[in-house]
Each structure stands twice: as structure tokens, then as C-alpha cells.
Amino acid sequence: MEAEKMDKIVSLCKRRGFVFQGSEIYGGLKGTWDLGPLGVALNNNIKREWWKMFVESREDMYGLDAAILMNAKAWEASGHVAGFVDPLVEDLETGERFRADHLLKDNGIEAEGLTLEQIDDKIAEHGIKSPKGNSLSKARTFNMMFETRIGATSGPEGQVYLRPETAGGIFVNFKNVVDSMSPKLPFGIAQIGKAFRNEIAPREFLFRVREFEQMEIEYFVRPNEWEEKFEDLRQAILAWCDHIGLKRENVKEYRVPDNDLAHYSKRTIDFEYNFPGKGFDELYGFAYRTDFDLRAHAMHSGVALEYVEADGTKVVPHVLEPSFGIGRTFVAVLAEAYREEEVNGEVRTFISLPVHLAPYRAAVSPLLKNKPELVAKAREVFMMLKKQFGNVAWDDNGNIGKRYRRQDEIGTPHCIVIDFETLGQEAAELKDTVTVRNRDTGTQERVQIAELAAYIAN
Ligand code: GAP
């Protein structure tokens, strides 16, 4: 059932213009997806809400938008050139490559924190073959950073990487933000942007892709206050999950064991979501990165990355890092909101998205599209709401029932219909009222046009 639900969501995403396969007409490009008109709207709403909650509504957060291409030395300093690797095995017949830990997990074997030798031992012990039944090579590491070249140089000085996490741009701008904004410690720098990872095995729709977006915060604290602030941010992450409609029972915290921590982390909690057909898996990461990054960048760049306290004491702040993948948020939000119910023997599918995430807040229709007086009034109402909210749809295709079904499927909370009563042709007291139909309950109400904006605002 749950696997079927995921398939339905993926198919709805394609059919209704949320997500398309990347480079589809050329047979696609593995690990890339394109957002369609409604996907962009949902994605932007997620980003806007996150920015409002984590940056604009707080006094201790500063925004940043750093370049994707960075001096390669930054990734040497951060440890990514040497250590941002996944274990890889090859099918010895076909040359196909697989992530060794995924292959073990798919065979029911716990793979977390294993060394390459331990992976080889497990493969031998359990006689694990490639998915095509062939023998596998020894495990080796594979660096996931995409390499590219800058300018016309062919030497090593032209070598750069596409950033594998947005965090890097924040660390290298720590001093700029401190010098230009004089923040009070503790404070955070937040960034939303693209990240790139040459995943060996991209899979499961938007879950594991090669190009994705992250919303990240590096929160700088005094070394002795990291535990208290860790707890504050942990609660803030949970409040975010509530805000985007994820039920608490579908969100679980998983403390990553010490032998599986990223090279920079002393404590990490994964916030897992109960993805349909997959079960609990990582939605967000939340890491205590100590002073690893600021010290490493200071050492490699020769620039002091410190904070000067009011009494003149210099401190290298420690860092807490909540990291949110937008693609996984997108899937979790749709999965949580996806509903089916039977109406008169037919299945009605609707996405019960919170109003602040829905691609369209409302759709406006004339009851009949061949009655100019209805269309004129409906256009007037539509333009009024569109001016105020922007994300309002005009829908005059097919009959009203079909319009409702179509808007249900894309999560539009309210459908507004202008009929003869609106024009005052039925009963005088109904003049300048419209029908507003609720997506979740299917119920309809008469609302004064003058009160419409307030009615659909929340
Ligand atoms: N700066 C820390 C960091 O990047 P991470 O756990 O590697 O930590 C953070 O990534 C989040 O980014 C993940 O929890 C997930 O939401 C998202 N993410 C990571 N790799 C991804 C991929 N290949 N495809 C889609 N989302 C990904």
C-alpha cells in the first residue's frame, strides 16, 4: 500500500507539473530532476517559510548567498578532498558500480561504520553478488565531489569543485559577516542554495540525487554553551516539521553512532521521516561540528577566524549545523498531505497541503464560461485576489466538478465560483457573494467578495 502511495505521488508529480525527469527528451540524466510550474511554486514556498522562520523572525541569524564555485583550497581545508567518500564496489562482469553499504543493507546486513576491509569480509562471508548475480570487486573509496575546471587553464590551478554542501560558503564568509554586521555571539549564518554530489547510486525519486538544494545554518556558539544551544535548535527543527505539516509520529530522531559520524562531527542527530514504501530514513541532519571548520580554514588560509568578546577575549566559536534538504522536504510534505477518499463510488485524490505551502492559495472560476457577465465578474474577483496574493489560479476548463478534482489534486485549499447569485440575479441578498469550496471537507460556503481576501488568507 505504502509503496503504491509513493508511486502515485511520483506519477501525480509528473502528470500535474510538479517534477519532471531531468533532460527527459534525451533519455534523462540519472540523479537529476526538473521542477515544473507547480513544483517551483511548492519549492519556493518551502524556502520562503524556512527563511521566515529561521532568519527573518529571529534576531540572531544573518543571511548569505555564496558562490557555488569556490577556491579548491576551501575543500582541502574542510577535509572534503580527502574524506568526502563513499565505499564503492564494481560488478566484475559489467563494470557497473554500486554503493557497497547500500548493497549490504539491501541484503539485510548492517553496514554503518564498516571499514573497507570489513565490507569485503561481509561480502565474502554472505556470498553477496551484484544485482545481476555477478562477482564484485574489492571495496574502494570514491570521492563524491564533482570536479570542473575554471577559465582556460589546464594545470592544477584551474581545478575547482561544485560545492557538496552549502556550509563551505558560510565558513569562508565568517569573518566578512562578523566584520560587516558585528553580530553578538551566539549567532547563525543561514544559506539556501544548490549542492552537488556525484552519488554512486542516485535513487528513490528526489531522495538521493546528484544536484539538490539545501537550507543550512552554521550557528556559532561559545564552546561551553553548545549543549544548551543544541537543544534549542533541536526544538526549532521540530517546530519547523510541525509548521510544514509533518505529523510527530512520522518524524523520528536518530543519534548517529560515533563510528559513523562525518569527519567533522562530535554529535549528529538525523531527523528521519517515515517515507511511504521506504520507512524511516534521513530527512535532515543536525551536527555539532565543534571548532573543526573555523580552525581548519584559519590554518589553510592564514586568516584568523575568531570572535572578539566585549572584554577583548578572543574565542574560536564552535558550530551547530542544522542542515535541511529541500528535495526530501518536498517529498515528505507531499507524502504527509496525500489523501484519497471515496465519493459516490469514485476515488477523490486531494493533497491537504498547509495554505502557506500550496502552489495556489485559491482558484477562481465562472460557473459557466460562455456567459460573458459571469466571466467578467469572475475576472474582476480573480484580479483582485491575484494582486493581493499572487498565487491565485484562473480555472474555467470543463465543468465545476472537474475543476474541483483538478484543484484538489494540486492542493488548492479554496475554489471560488462566481455564479448568477453573485450577479444578484437569484436573490438580492446574495448579490456580491461567491461560493467558496473547501478542498479537505468538500463543503461550500457563501462569502462576501469584500471578505474573500481575509477568508483565504489562512
Ligand atoms: N552540511 C552538512 C550536510 O551536508 P548531509 O547529512 O550530508 O549534511 C544534509 O546533508 C541534508 O541534505 C540531508 O539530510 C538531506 O536532506 C540532504 N541531502 C544530502 N545528500 C542528498 C542527496 N544526494 N540527494 C538529496 N538530498 C540530499
PDB file of C-alpha atoms in Angstrom, residues 162-335:
ATOM      1  CA  LEU A 162      30.988  22.166  -7.292  1.00  0.00           C
ATOM      2  CA  ARG A 163      30.195  22.581  -3.610  1.00  0.00           C
ATOM      3  CA  PRO A 164      28.975  19.349  -1.970  1.00  0.00           C
ATOM      4  CA  GLU A 165      27.279  21.296   0.843  1.00  0.00           C
ATOM      5  CA  THR A 166      26.334  24.959   1.148  1.00  0.00           C
ATOM      6  CA  ALA A 167      28.116  25.093   4.518  1.00  0.00           C
ATOM      7  CA  GLY A 168      31.528  25.771   2.915  1.00  0.00           C
ATOM      8  CA  GLY A 169      30.453  29.199   1.667  1.00  0.00           C
ATOM      9  CA  ILE A 170      29.327  30.110   5.180  1.00  0.00           C
ATOM     10  CA  PHE A 171      32.615  29.225   6.875  1.00  0.00           C
ATOM     11  CA  VAL A 172      34.728  31.182   4.403  1.00  0.00           C
ATOM     12  CA  ASN A 173      32.478  34.226   4.952  1.00  0.00           C
ATOM     13  CA  PHE A 174      32.506  34.026   8.751  1.00  0.00           C
ATOM     14  CA  LYS A 175      34.961  36.923   9.060  1.00  0.00           C
ATOM     15  CA  ASN A 176      33.117  39.031   6.467  1.00  0.00           C
ATOM     16  CA  VAL A 177      29.840  38.705   8.357  1.00  0.00           C
ATOM     17  CA  VAL A 178      31.481  39.411  11.720  1.00  0.00           C
ATOM     18  CA  ASP A 179      33.311  42.463  10.360  1.00  0.00           C
ATOM     19  CA  SER A 180      30.336  43.892   8.463  1.00  0.00           C
ATOM     20  CA  MET A 181      27.453  43.084  10.822  1.00  0.00           C
ATOM     21  CA  SER A 182      29.031  42.993  14.317  1.00  0.00           C
ATOM     22  CA  PRO A 183      26.806  40.122  15.449  1.00  0.00           C
ATOM     23  CA  LYS A 184      26.566  39.130  19.111  1.00  0.00           C
ATOM     24  CA  LEU A 185      27.670  35.611  19.909  1.00  0.00           C
ATOM     25  CA  PRO A 186      25.852  33.198  19.687  1.00  0.00           C
ATOM     26  CA  PHE A 187      24.613  33.876  16.165  1.00  0.00           C
ATOM     27  CA  GLY A 188      23.915  31.952  12.976  1.00  0.00           C
ATOM     28  CA  ILE A 189      24.542  32.399   9.274  1.00  0.00           C
ATOM     29  CA  ALA A 190      21.901  30.843   7.043  1.00  0.00           C
ATOM     30  CA  GLN A 191      22.041  29.988   3.387  1.00  0.00           C
ATOM     31  CA  ILE A 192      19.779  28.340   0.825  1.00  0.00           C
ATOM     32  CA  GLY A 193      21.351  27.008  -2.335  1.00  0.00           C
ATOM     33  CA  LYS A 194      22.384  24.200  -4.604  1.00  0.00           C
ATOM     34  CA  ALA A 195      24.758  21.418  -3.625  1.00  0.00           C
ATOM     35  CA  PHE A 196      26.196  18.707  -5.858  1.00  0.00           C
ATOM     36  CA  ARG A 197      27.261  15.163  -5.075  1.00  0.00           C
ATOM     37  CA  ASN A 198      28.348  12.558  -7.565  1.00  0.00           C
ATOM     38  CA  GLU A 199      26.252   9.877  -5.867  1.00  0.00           C
ATOM     39  CA  ILE A 200      27.257   6.388  -6.968  1.00  0.00           C
ATOM     40  CA  ALA A 201      23.671   5.239  -6.910  1.00  0.00           C
ATOM     41  CA  PRO A 202      21.099   8.045  -7.155  1.00  0.00           C
ATOM     42  CA  ARG A 203      17.711   6.577  -6.380  1.00  0.00           C
ATOM     43  CA  GLU A 204      14.244   6.880  -4.931  1.00  0.00           C
ATOM     44  CA  PHE A 205      12.961   9.942  -6.783  1.00  0.00           C
ATOM     45  CA  LEU A 206      14.195  13.138  -5.082  1.00  0.00           C
ATOM     46  CA  PHE A 207      15.624  11.274  -2.111  1.00  0.00           C
ATOM     47  CA  ARG A 208      19.145  10.698  -3.407  1.00  0.00           C
ATOM     48  CA  VAL A 209      20.088  12.874  -6.344  1.00  0.00           C
ATOM     49  CA  ARG A 210      23.249  14.431  -7.749  1.00  0.00           C
ATOM     50  CA  GLU A 211      22.076  18.044  -7.790  1.00  0.00           C
ATOM     51  CA  PHE A 212      19.897  19.273  -4.947  1.00  0.00           C
ATOM     52  CA  GLU A 213      19.141  22.233  -2.731  1.00  0.00           C
ATOM     53  CA  GLN A 214      19.957  22.651   0.924  1.00  0.00           C
ATOM     54  CA  MET A 215      18.853  25.132   3.568  1.00  0.00           C
ATOM     55  CA  GLU A 216      21.663  25.299   6.085  1.00  0.00           C
ATOM     56  CA  ILE A 217      22.599  27.203   9.200  1.00  0.00           C
ATOM     57  CA  GLU A 218      26.010  27.383  10.807  1.00  0.00           C
ATOM     58  CA  TYR A 219      25.259  28.518  14.333  1.00  0.00           C
ATOM     59  CA  PHE A 220      28.309  29.888  16.146  1.00  0.00           C
ATOM     60  CA  VAL A 221      28.430  29.443  19.925  1.00  0.00           C
ATOM     61  CA  ARG A 222      30.864  29.726  22.805  1.00  0.00           C
ATOM     62  CA  PRO A 223      32.469  26.331  23.419  1.00  0.00           C
ATOM     63  CA  ASN A 224      30.771  25.925  26.820  1.00  0.00           C
ATOM     64  CA  GLU A 225      27.248  26.634  25.582  1.00  0.00           C
ATOM     65  CA  TRP A 226      26.986  24.179  22.704  1.00  0.00           C
ATOM     66  CA  GLU A 227      24.798  21.659  24.546  1.00  0.00           C
ATOM     67  CA  GLU A 228      22.208  24.251  25.587  1.00  0.00           C
ATOM     68  CA  LYS A 229      22.054  25.728  22.077  1.00  0.00           C
ATOM     69  CA  PHE A 230      21.979  22.256  20.540  1.00  0.00           C
ATOM     70  CA  GLU A 231      18.768  21.601  22.456  1.00  0.00           C
ATOM     71  CA  ASP A 232      17.260  24.983  21.386  1.00  0.00           C
ATOM     72  CA  LEU A 233      17.946  24.254  17.733  1.00  0.00           C
ATOM     73  CA  ARG A 234      16.698  20.684  18.073  1.00  0.00           C
ATOM     74  CA  GLN A 235      13.351  22.121  19.246  1.00  0.00           C
ATOM     75  CA  ALA A 236      13.414  24.652  16.387  1.00  0.00           C
ATOM     76  CA  ILE A 237      13.823  21.817  13.868  1.00  0.00           C
ATOM     77  CA  LEU A 238      10.847  20.005  15.383  1.00  0.00           C
ATOM     78  CA  ALA A 239       8.798  23.231  15.258  1.00  0.00           C
ATOM     79  CA  TRP A 240       9.687  23.502  11.554  1.00  0.00           C
ATOM     80  CA  CYS A 241       8.464  19.947  10.955  1.00  0.00           C
ATOM     81  CA  ASP A 242       5.164  20.915  12.617  1.00  0.00           C
ATOM     82  CA  HIS A 243       4.941  24.071  10.512  1.00  0.00           C
ATOM     83  CA  ILE A 244       5.162  22.143   7.241  1.00  0.00           C
ATOM     84  CA  GLY A 245       2.528  19.690   8.396  1.00  0.00           C
ATOM     85  CA  LEU A 246       4.646  16.621   9.244  1.00  0.00           C
ATOM     86  CA  LYS A 247       2.988  14.592  11.978  1.00  0.00           C
ATOM     87  CA  ARG A 248       5.210  13.982  15.002  1.00  0.00           C
ATOM     88  CA  GLU A 249       4.585  10.235  14.723  1.00  0.00           C
ATOM     89  CA  ASN A 250       6.221  10.333  11.272  1.00  0.00           C
ATOM     90  CA  VAL A 251       9.343  12.155  12.469  1.00  0.00           C
ATOM     91  CA  LYS A 252      11.961  10.318  14.489  1.00  0.00           C
ATOM     92  CA  GLU A 253      15.332  11.369  15.846  1.00  0.00           C
ATOM     93  CA  TYR A 254      18.279   9.047  15.350  1.00  0.00           C
ATOM     94  CA  ARG A 255      21.555   9.655  17.145  1.00  0.00           C
ATOM     95  CA  VAL A 256      24.306   8.720  14.690  1.00  0.00           C
ATOM     96  CA  PRO A 257      26.769   6.312  16.377  1.00  0.00           C
ATOM     97  CA  ASP A 258      30.263   7.673  16.950  1.00  0.00           C
ATOM     98  CA  ASN A 259      31.862   5.296  14.434  1.00  0.00           C
ATOM     99  CA  ASP A 260      29.598   6.619  11.682  1.00  0.00           C
ATOM    100  CA  LEU A 261      29.940  10.357  12.276  1.00  0.00           C
ATOM    101  CA  ALA A 262      31.102  12.637   9.459  1.00  0.00           C
ATOM    102  CA  HIS A 263      34.770  13.585   9.782  1.00  0.00           C
ATOM    103  CA  TYR A 264      33.886  16.998  11.281  1.00  0.00           C
ATOM    104  CA  SER A 265      31.244  15.972  13.800  1.00  0.00           C
ATOM    105  CA  LYS A 266      31.245  15.114  17.527  1.00  0.00           C
ATOM    106  CA  ARG A 267      27.485  14.578  17.727  1.00  0.00           C
ATOM    107  CA  THR A 268      24.879  14.240  14.995  1.00  0.00           C
ATOM    108  CA  ILE A 269      21.164  13.660  15.139  1.00  0.00           C
ATOM    109  CA  ASP A 270      19.398  12.638  11.959  1.00  0.00           C
ATOM    110  CA  PHE A 271      15.784  13.695  11.799  1.00  0.00           C
ATOM    111  CA  GLU A 272      14.153  10.809   9.988  1.00  0.00           C
ATOM    112  CA  TYR A 273      10.835  10.822   8.187  1.00  0.00           C
ATOM    113  CA  ASN A 274       8.599   7.832   7.612  1.00  0.00           C
ATOM    114  CA  PHE A 275       8.708   7.917   3.794  1.00  0.00           C
ATOM    115  CA  PRO A 276       5.957   5.822   2.144  1.00  0.00           C
ATOM    116  CA  GLY A 277       7.253   2.466   0.903  1.00  0.00           C
ATOM    117  CA  LYS A 278      10.662   3.130   2.452  1.00  0.00           C
ATOM    118  CA  GLY A 279      10.091   3.680   6.145  1.00  0.00           C
ATOM    119  CA  PHE A 280      12.113   5.968   8.390  1.00  0.00           C
ATOM    120  CA  ASP A 281      15.137   7.479   6.673  1.00  0.00           C
ATOM    121  CA  GLU A 282      17.109  10.703   6.891  1.00  0.00           C
ATOM    122  CA  LEU A 283      15.186  13.879   6.243  1.00  0.00           C
ATOM    123  CA  TYR A 284      17.557  16.345   7.919  1.00  0.00           C
ATOM    124  CA  GLY A 285      20.944  16.274   9.608  1.00  0.00           C
ATOM    125  CA  PHE A 286      21.867  18.222  12.729  1.00  0.00           C
ATOM    126  CA  ALA A 287      25.550  18.171  13.625  1.00  0.00           C
ATOM    127  CA  TYR A 288      27.804  19.594  16.300  1.00  0.00           C
ATOM    128  CA  ARG A 289      30.886  20.423  14.212  1.00  0.00           C
ATOM    129  CA  THR A 290      32.990  21.770  17.138  1.00  0.00           C
ATOM    130  CA  ASP A 291      35.550  24.353  16.002  1.00  0.00           C
ATOM    131  CA  PHE A 292      36.796  21.971  13.293  1.00  0.00           C
ATOM    132  CA  ASP A 293      35.902  24.159  10.323  1.00  0.00           C
ATOM    133  CA  LEU A 294      36.936  27.586  11.572  1.00  0.00           C
ATOM    134  CA  ARG A 295      40.280  26.223  12.797  1.00  0.00           C
ATOM    135  CA  ALA A 296      40.883  24.304   9.563  1.00  0.00           C
ATOM    136  CA  HIS A 297      40.062  27.314   7.348  1.00  0.00           C
ATOM    137  CA  ALA A 298      42.163  29.610   9.551  1.00  0.00           C
ATOM    138  CA  MET A 299      45.104  27.236   9.272  1.00  0.00           C
ATOM    139  CA  HIS A 300      44.844  26.771   5.494  1.00  0.00           C
ATOM    140  CA  SER A 301      44.074  30.403   4.616  1.00  0.00           C
ATOM    141  CA  GLY A 302      46.341  32.056   7.187  1.00  0.00           C
ATOM    142  CA  VAL A 303      43.432  34.353   8.168  1.00  0.00           C
ATOM    143  CA  ALA A 304      42.421  34.407  11.848  1.00  0.00           C
ATOM    144  CA  LEU A 305      38.795  33.262  12.185  1.00  0.00           C
ATOM    145  CA  GLU A 306      37.936  34.371  15.674  1.00  0.00           C
ATOM    146  CA  TYR A 307      35.335  36.287  17.581  1.00  0.00           C
ATOM    147  CA  VAL A 308      36.393  39.081  19.929  1.00  0.00           C
ATOM    148  CA  GLU A 309      34.279  39.254  23.090  1.00  0.00           C
ATOM    149  CA  ALA A 310      33.320  42.596  24.671  1.00  0.00           C
ATOM    150  CA  ASP A 311      36.184  42.218  27.175  1.00  0.00           C
ATOM    151  CA  GLY A 312      38.694  41.667  24.363  1.00  0.00           C
ATOM    152  CA  THR A 313      38.986  37.893  24.830  1.00  0.00           C
ATOM    153  CA  LYS A 314      39.383  36.032  21.542  1.00  0.00           C
ATOM    154  CA  VAL A 315      37.398  32.870  21.014  1.00  0.00           C
ATOM    155  CA  VAL A 316      37.118  30.414  18.127  1.00  0.00           C
ATOM    156  CA  PRO A 317      33.398  29.677  18.165  1.00  0.00           C
ATOM    157  CA  HIS A 318      32.047  26.143  17.989  1.00  0.00           C
ATOM    158  CA  VAL A 319      29.421  25.333  15.407  1.00  0.00           C
ATOM    159  CA  LEU A 320      25.993  23.717  15.413  1.00  0.00           C
ATOM    160  CA  GLU A 321      24.675  22.880  11.986  1.00  0.00           C
ATOM    161  CA  PRO A 322      21.041  22.141  11.154  1.00  0.00           C
ATOM    162  CA  SER A 323      21.001  21.032   7.516  1.00  0.00           C
ATOM    163  CA  PHE A 324      17.734  20.658   5.603  1.00  0.00           C
ATOM    164  CA  GLY A 325      17.476  19.030   2.174  1.00  0.00           C
ATOM    165  CA  ILE A 326      14.683  20.664   0.161  1.00  0.00           C
ATOM    166  CA  GLY A 327      14.012  17.677  -2.120  1.00  0.00           C
ATOM    167  CA  ARG A 328      13.411  15.402   0.842  1.00  0.00           C
ATOM    168  CA  THR A 329      11.208  18.073   2.438  1.00  0.00           C
ATOM    169  CA  PHE A 330       9.233  18.287  -0.811  1.00  0.00           C
ATOM    170  CA  VAL A 331       8.588  14.518  -0.822  1.00  0.00           C
ATOM    171  CA  ALA A 332       7.788  14.368   2.906  1.00  0.00           C
ATOM    172  CA  VAL A 333       5.323  17.253   2.627  1.00  0.00           C
ATOM    173  CA  LEU A 334       3.531  15.645  -0.331  1.00  0.00           C
ATOM    174  CA  ALA A 335       3.506  12.213   1.317  1.00  0.00           C
TER     175      ALA A 335
END
